[in-house]
PDB file of C-alpha atoms and ligand atoms in Angstrom:
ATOM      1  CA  UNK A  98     -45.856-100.633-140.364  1.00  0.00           C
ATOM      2  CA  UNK A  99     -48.260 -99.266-137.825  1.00  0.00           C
ATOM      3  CA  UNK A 100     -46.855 -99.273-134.568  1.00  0.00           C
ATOM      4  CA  UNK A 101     -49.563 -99.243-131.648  1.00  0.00           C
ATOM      5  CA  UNK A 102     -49.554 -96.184-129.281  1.00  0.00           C
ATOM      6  CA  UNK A 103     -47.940 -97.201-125.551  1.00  0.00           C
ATOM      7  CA  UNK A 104     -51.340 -95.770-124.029  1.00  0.00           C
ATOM      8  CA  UNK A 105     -52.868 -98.325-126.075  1.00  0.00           C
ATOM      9  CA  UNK A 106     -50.871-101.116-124.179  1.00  0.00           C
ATOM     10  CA  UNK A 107     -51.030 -99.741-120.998  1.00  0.00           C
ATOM     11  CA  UNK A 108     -55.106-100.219-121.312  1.00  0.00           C
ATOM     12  CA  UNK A 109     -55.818-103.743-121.695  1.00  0.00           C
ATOM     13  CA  UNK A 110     -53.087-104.518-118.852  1.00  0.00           C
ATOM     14  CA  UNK A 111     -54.933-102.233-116.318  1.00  0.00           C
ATOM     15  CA  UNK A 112     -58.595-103.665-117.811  1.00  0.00           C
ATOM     16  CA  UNK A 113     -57.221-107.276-117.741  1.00  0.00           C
ATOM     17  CA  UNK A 114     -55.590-107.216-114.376  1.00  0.00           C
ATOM     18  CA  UNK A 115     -58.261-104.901-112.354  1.00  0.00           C
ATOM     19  CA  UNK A 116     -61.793-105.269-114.466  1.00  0.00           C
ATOM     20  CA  UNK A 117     -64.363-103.104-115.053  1.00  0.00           C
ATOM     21  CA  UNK A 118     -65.107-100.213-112.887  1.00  0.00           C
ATOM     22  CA  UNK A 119     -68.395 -99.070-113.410  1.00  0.00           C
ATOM     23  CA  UNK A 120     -68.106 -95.565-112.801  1.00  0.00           C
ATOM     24  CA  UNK A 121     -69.440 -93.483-112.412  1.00  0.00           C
ATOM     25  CA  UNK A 122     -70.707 -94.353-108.919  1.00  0.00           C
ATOM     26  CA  UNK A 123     -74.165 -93.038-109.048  1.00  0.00           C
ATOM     27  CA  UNK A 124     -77.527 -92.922-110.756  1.00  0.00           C
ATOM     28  CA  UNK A 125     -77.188 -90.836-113.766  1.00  0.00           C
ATOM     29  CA  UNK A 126     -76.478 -87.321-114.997  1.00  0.00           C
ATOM     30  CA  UNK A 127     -77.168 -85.686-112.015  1.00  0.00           C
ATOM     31  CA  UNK A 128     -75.357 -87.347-109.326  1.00  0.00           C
ATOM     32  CA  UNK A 129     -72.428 -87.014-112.060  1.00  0.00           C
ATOM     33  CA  UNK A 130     -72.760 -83.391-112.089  1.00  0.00           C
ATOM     34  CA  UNK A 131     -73.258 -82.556-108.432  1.00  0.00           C
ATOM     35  CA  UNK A 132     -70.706 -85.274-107.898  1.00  0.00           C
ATOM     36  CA  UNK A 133     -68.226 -83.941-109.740  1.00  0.00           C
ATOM     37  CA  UNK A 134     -68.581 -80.700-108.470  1.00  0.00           C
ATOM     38  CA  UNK A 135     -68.449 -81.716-104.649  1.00  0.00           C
ATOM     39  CA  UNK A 136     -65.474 -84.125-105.327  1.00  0.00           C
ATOM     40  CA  UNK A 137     -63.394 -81.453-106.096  1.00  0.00           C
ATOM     41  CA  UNK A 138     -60.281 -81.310-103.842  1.00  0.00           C
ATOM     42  CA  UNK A 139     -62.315 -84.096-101.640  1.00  0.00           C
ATOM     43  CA  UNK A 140     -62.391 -87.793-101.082  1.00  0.00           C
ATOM     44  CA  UNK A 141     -65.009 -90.106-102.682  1.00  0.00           C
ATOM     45  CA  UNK A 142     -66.299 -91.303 -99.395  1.00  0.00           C
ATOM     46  CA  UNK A 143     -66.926 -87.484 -97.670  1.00  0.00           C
ATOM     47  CA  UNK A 144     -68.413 -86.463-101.218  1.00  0.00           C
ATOM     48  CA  UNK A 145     -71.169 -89.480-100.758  1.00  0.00           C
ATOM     49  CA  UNK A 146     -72.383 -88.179 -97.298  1.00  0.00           C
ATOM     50  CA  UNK A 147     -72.661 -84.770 -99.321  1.00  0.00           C
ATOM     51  CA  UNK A 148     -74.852 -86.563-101.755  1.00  0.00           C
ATOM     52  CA  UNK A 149     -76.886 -88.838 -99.310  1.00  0.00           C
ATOM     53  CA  UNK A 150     -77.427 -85.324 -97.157  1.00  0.00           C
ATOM     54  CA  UNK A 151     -78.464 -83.871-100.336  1.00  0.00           C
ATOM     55  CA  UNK A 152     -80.970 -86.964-101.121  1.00  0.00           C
ATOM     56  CA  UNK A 153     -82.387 -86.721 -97.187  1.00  0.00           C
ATOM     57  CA  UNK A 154     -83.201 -82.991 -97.575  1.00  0.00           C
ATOM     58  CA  UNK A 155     -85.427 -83.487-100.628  1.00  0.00           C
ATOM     59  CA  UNK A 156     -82.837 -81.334-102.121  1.00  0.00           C
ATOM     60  CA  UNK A 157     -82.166 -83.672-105.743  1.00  0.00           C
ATOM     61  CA  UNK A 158     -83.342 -81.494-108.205  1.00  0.00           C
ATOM     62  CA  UNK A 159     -81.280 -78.443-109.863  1.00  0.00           C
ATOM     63  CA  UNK A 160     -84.419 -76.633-109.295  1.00  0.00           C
ATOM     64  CA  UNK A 161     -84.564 -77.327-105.282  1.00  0.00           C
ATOM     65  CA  UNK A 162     -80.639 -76.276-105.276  1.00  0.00           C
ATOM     66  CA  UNK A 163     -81.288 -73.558-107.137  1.00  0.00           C
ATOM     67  CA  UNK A 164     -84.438 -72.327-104.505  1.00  0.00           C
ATOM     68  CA  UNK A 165     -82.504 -72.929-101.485  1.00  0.00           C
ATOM     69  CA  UNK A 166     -80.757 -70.112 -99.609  1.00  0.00           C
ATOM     70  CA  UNK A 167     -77.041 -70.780 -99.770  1.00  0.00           C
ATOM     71  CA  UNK A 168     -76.532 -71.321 -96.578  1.00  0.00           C
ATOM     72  CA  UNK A 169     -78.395 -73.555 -96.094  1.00  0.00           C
ATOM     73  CA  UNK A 170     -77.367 -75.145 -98.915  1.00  0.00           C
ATOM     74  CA  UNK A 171     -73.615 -74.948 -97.808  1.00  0.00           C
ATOM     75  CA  UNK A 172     -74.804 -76.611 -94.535  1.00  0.00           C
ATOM     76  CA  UNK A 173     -76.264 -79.743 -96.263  1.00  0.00           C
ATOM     77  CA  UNK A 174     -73.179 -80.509 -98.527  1.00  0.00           C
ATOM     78  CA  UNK A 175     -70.477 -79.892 -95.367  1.00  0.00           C
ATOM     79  CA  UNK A 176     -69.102 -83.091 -95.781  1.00  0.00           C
ATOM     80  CA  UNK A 177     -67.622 -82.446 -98.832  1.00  0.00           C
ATOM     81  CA  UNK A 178     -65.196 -79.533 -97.389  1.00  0.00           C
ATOM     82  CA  UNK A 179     -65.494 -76.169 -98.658  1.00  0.00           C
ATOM     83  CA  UNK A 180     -68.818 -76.135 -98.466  1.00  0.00           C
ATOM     84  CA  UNK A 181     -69.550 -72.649 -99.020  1.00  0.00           C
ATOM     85  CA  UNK A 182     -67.775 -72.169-102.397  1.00  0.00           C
ATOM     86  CA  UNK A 183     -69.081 -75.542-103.567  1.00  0.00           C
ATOM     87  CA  UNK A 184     -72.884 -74.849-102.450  1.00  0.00           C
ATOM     88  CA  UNK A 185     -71.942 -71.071-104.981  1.00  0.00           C
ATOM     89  CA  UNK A 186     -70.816 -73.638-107.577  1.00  0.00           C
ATOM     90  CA  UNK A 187     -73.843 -75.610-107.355  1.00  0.00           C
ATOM     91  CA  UNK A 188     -76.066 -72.661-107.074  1.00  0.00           C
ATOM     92  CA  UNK A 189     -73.944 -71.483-110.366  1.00  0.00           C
ATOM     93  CA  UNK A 190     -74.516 -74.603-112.440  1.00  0.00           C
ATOM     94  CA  UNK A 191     -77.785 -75.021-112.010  1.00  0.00           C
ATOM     95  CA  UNK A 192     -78.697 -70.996-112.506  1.00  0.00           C
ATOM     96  CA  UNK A 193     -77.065 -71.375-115.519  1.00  0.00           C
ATOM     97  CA  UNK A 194     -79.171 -74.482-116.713  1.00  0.00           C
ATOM     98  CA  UNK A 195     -82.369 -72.784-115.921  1.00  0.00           C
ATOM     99  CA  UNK A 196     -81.571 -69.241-117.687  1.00  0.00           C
ATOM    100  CA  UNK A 197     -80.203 -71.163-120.701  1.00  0.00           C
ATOM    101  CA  UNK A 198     -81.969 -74.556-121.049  1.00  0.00           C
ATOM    102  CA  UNK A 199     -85.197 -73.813-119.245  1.00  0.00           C
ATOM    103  CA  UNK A 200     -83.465 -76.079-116.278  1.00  0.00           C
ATOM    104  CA  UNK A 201     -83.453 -78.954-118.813  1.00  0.00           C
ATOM    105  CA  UNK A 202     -80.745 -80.939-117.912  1.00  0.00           C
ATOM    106  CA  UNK A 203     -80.806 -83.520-120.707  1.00  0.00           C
ATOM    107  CA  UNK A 204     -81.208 -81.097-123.281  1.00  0.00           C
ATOM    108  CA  UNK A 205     -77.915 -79.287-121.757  1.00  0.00           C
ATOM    109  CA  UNK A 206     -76.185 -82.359-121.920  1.00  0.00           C
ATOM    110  CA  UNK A 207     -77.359 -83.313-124.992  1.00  0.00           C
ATOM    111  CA  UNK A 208     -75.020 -80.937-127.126  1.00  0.00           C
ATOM    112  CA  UNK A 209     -72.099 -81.878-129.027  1.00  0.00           C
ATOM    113  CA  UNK A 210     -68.741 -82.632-126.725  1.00  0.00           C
ATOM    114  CA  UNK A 211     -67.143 -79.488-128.083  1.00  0.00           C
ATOM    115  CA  UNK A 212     -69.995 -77.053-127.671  1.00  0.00           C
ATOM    116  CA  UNK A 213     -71.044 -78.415-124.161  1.00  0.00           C
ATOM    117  CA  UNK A 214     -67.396 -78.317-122.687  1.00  0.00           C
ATOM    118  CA  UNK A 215     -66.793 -74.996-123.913  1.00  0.00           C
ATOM    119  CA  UNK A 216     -70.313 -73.856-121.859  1.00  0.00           C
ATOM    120  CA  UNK A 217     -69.221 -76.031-118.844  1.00  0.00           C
ATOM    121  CA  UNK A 218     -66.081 -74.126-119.034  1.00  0.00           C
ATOM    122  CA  UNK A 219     -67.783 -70.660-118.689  1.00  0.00           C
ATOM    123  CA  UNK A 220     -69.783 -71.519-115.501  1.00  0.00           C
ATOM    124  CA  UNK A 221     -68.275 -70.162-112.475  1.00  0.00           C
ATOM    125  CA  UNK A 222     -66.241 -73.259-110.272  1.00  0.00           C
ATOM    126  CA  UNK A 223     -66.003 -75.391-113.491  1.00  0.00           C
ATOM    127  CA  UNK A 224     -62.612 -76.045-114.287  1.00  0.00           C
ATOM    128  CA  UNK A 225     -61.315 -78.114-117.311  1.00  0.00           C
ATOM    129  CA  UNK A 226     -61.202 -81.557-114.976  1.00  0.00           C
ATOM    130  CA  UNK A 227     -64.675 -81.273-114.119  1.00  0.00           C
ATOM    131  CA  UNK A 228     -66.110 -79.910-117.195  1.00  0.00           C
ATOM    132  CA  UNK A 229     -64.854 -83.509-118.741  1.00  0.00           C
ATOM    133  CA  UNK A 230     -66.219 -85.763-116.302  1.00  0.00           C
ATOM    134  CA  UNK A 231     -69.610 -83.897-117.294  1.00  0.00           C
ATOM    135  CA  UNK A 232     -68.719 -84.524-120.603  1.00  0.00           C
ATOM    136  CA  UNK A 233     -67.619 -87.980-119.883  1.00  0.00           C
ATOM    137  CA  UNK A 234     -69.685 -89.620-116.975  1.00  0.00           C
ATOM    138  CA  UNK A 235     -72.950 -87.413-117.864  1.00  0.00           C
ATOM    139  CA  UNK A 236     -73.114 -86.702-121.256  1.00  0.00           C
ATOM    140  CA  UNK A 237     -71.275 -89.937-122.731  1.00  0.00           C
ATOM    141  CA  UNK A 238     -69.371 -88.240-124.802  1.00  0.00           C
ATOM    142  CA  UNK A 239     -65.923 -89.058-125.743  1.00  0.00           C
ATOM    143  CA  UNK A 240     -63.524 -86.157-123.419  1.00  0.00           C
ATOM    144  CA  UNK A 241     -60.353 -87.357-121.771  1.00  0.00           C
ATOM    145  CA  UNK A 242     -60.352 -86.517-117.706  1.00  0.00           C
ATOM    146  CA  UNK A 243     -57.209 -85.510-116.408  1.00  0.00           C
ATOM    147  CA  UNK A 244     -56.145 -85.853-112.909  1.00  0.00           C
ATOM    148  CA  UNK A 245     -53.170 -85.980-110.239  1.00  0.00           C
ATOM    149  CA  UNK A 246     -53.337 -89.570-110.828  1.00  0.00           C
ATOM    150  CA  UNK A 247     -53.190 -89.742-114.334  1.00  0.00           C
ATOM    151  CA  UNK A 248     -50.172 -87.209-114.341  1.00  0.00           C
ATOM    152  CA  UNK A 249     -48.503 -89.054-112.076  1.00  0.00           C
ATOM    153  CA  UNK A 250     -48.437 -92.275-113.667  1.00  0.00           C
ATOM    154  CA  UNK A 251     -47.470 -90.897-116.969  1.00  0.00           C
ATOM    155  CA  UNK A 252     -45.111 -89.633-115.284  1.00  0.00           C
ATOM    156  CA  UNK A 253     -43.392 -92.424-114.331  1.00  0.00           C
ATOM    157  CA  UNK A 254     -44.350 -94.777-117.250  1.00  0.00           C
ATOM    158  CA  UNK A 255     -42.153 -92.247-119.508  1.00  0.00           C
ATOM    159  CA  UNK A 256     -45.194 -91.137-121.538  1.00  0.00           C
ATOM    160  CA  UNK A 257     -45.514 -87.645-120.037  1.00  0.00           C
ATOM    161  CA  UNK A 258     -45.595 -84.662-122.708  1.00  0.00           C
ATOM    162  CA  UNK A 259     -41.786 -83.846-123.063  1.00  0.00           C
ATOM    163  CA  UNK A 260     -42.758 -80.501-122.291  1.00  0.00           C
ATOM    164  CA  UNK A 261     -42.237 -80.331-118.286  1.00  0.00           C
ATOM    165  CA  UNK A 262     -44.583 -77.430-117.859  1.00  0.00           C
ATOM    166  CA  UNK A 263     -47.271 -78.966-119.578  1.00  0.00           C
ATOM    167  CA  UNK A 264     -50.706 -78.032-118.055  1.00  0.00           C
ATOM    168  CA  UNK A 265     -53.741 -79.681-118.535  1.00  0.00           C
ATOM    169  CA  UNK A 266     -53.897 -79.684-122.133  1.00  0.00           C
ATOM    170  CA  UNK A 267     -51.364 -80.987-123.297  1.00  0.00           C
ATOM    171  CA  UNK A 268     -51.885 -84.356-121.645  1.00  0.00           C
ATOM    172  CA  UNK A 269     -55.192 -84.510-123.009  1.00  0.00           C
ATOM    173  CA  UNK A 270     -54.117 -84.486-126.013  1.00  0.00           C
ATOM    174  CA  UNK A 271     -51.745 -87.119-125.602  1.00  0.00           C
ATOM    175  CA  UNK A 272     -54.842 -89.385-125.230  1.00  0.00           C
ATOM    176  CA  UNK A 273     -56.949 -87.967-127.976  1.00  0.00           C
ATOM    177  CA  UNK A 274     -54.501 -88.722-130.318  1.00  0.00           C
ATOM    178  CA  UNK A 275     -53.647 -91.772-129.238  1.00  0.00           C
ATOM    179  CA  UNK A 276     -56.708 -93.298-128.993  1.00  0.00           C
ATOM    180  CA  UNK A 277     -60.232 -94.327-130.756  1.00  0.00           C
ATOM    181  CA  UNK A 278     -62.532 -91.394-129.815  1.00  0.00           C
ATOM    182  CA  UNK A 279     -64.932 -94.244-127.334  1.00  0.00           C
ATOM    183  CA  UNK A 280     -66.689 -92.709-124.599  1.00  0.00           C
ATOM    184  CA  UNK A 281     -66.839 -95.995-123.293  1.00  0.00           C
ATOM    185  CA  UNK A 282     -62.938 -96.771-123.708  1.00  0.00           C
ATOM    186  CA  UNK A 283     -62.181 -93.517-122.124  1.00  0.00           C
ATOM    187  CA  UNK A 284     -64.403 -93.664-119.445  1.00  0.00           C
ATOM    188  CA  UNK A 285     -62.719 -97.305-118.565  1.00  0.00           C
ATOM    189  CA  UNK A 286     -59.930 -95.651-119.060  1.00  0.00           C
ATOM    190  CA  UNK A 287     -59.865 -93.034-116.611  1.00  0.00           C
ATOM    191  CA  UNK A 288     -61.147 -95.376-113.760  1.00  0.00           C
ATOM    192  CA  UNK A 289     -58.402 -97.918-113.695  1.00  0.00           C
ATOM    193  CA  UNK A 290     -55.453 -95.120-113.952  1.00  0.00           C
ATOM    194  CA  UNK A 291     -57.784 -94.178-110.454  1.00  0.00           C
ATOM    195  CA  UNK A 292     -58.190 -97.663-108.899  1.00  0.00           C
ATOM    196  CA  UNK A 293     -54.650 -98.144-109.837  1.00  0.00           C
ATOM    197  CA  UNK A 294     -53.110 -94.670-108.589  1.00  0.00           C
ATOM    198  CA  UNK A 295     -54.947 -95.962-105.496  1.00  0.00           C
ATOM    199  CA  UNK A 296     -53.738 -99.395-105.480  1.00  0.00           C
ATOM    200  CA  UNK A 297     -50.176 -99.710-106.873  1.00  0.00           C
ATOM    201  CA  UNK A 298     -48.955 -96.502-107.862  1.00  0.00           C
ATOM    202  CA  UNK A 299     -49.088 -94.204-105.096  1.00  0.00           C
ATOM    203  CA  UNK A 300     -47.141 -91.266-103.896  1.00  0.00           C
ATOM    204  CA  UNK A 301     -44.584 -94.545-102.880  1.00  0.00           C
ATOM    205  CA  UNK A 302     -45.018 -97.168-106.218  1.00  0.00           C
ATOM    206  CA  UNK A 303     -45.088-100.576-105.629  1.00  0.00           C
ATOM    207  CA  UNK A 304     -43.485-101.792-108.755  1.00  0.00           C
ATOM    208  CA  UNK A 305     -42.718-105.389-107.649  1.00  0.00           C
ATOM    209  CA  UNK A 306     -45.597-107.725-109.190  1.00  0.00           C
ATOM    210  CA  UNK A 307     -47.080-104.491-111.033  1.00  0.00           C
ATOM    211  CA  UNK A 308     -49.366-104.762-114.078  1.00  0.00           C
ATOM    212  CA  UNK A 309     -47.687-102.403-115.973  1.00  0.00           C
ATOM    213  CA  UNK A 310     -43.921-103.162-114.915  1.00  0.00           C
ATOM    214  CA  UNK A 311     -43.334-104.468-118.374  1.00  0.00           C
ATOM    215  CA  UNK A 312     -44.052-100.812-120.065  1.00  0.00           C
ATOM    216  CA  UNK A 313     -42.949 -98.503-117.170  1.00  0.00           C
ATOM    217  CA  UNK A 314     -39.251 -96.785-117.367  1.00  0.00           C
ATOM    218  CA  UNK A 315     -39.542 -96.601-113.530  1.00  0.00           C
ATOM    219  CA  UNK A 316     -40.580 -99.888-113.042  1.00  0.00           C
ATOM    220  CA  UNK A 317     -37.754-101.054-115.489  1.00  0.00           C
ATOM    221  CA  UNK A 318     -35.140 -98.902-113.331  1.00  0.00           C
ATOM    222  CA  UNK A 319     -36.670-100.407-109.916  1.00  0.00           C
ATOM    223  CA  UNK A 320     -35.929-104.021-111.876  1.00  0.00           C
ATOM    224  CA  UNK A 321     -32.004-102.837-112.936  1.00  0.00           C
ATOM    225  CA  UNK A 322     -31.753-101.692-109.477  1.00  0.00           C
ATOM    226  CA  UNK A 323     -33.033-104.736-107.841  1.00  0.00           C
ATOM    227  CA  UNK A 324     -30.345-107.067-109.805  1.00  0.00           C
ATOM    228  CA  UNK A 325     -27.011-104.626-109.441  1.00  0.00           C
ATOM    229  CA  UNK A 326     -28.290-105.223-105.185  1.00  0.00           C
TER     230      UNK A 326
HETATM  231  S1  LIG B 650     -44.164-100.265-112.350  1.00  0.00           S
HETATM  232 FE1  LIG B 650     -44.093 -98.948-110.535  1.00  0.00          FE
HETATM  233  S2  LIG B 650     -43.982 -96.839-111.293  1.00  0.00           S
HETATM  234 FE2  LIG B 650     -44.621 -98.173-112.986  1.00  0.00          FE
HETATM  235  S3  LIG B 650     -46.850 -98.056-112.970  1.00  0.00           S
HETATM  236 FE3  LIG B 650     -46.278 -99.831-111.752  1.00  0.00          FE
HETATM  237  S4  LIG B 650     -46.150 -99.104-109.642  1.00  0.00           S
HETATM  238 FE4  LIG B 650     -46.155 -97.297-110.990  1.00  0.00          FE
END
């Protein structure tokens, strides 16, 4: 008898109780890429002034942030904190698209999930987190993000790789085996581990009148706990 994966119980829980998500917050590829790259080691909210600074200048094409000198580049996207290694990034990314894709974007993206994360990966500031929302949120392609968040709450459903030095990896993996390669499903996915990171299961988890209390060792403990009081 099959028996289903727990990360394919924790889904429909987090989908049922929170909803779609709609992410990525944006307008396609682009914002996804510069997005990604500002939001690293940022919040949401300082990375959208980056953006909507970005939009004011006339500064929304890889092109234009590829012309502009970095300073002033650096300047514009402030908001997002460090501004000066993230304006290099940019500057990076979208050299790299012109020298190797004639500054096509869509044709960059348009390359299959292995080939494209393994190029994302060799552009300087890309790191295996954002190299899979590009391959995720921008290309549609079916590549697992991992974050804090998503650690964190493995962590304390009990589904964590047994290995405690696992890097980045190795909880990837967990979810590509687990589940249906679906871009879709893994961009839902992704965004309600977020919302509920943010929500319920911060740095302090809330475990009474959780979703996921049912299927979470912790939030089984917290329940022993509660009736030994
Ligand atoms: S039950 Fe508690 S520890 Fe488990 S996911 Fe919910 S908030 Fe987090």
């Amino acid at each position: 008898m099959n028996v289903a994966h727990p990360l394919l119980e924790v889904y429909p829980r987090l989908y049922q109780h929170y909803g779609p998500q709609g992410w990525w917050p944006g307008e396609g590829p682009l914002d996804v890429v510069i997005g990604a790259i500002l939001t690293q080691a940022a919040a949401w909210r300082n990375v959208e002034l980056a953006l909507r600074n970005l939009k004011a200048a006339n500064c929304w094409s890889l092109e234009a942030i590829r012309q502009l000198p970095p300073d002033d580049l650096a300047a514009i996207i402030r908001p997002s904190g460090y501004f000066n290694a993230k304006a290099r990034k940019l500057q990076a990314f979208a050299n790299h698209v012109h020298h190797h894709h004639g500054g096509d974007l869509a044709a960059f993206l348009n390359q299959d999930a292995g080939a494209l994360r393994e190029e994302l990966l060799s552009i300087h500031g890309i790191g295996p987190e954002t190299a899979d929302d590009i391959v995720l949120y921008a290309a549609g392609q079916p590549s697992f993000v991992i974050d804090a968040y998503t650690r964190r709450i493995l962590g304390r459903l009990g589904l964590a790789p047994a290995n405690p030095k696992a890097g980045y990896a190795e909880y990837q993996s967990l979810f590509h085996r687990s589940l249906p390669p679906d871009a879709g499903l893994f961009n839902e996915y992704h965004a309600l581990l977020d919302r509920h990171a943010k929500e319920r299961c911060g740095k302090t988890p809330r475990c009474a009148g959780c979703c996921l209390r049912e299927v979470c060792s912790t939030g089984q403990r917290s329940d022993a706990l509660t009736l030994q009081d």
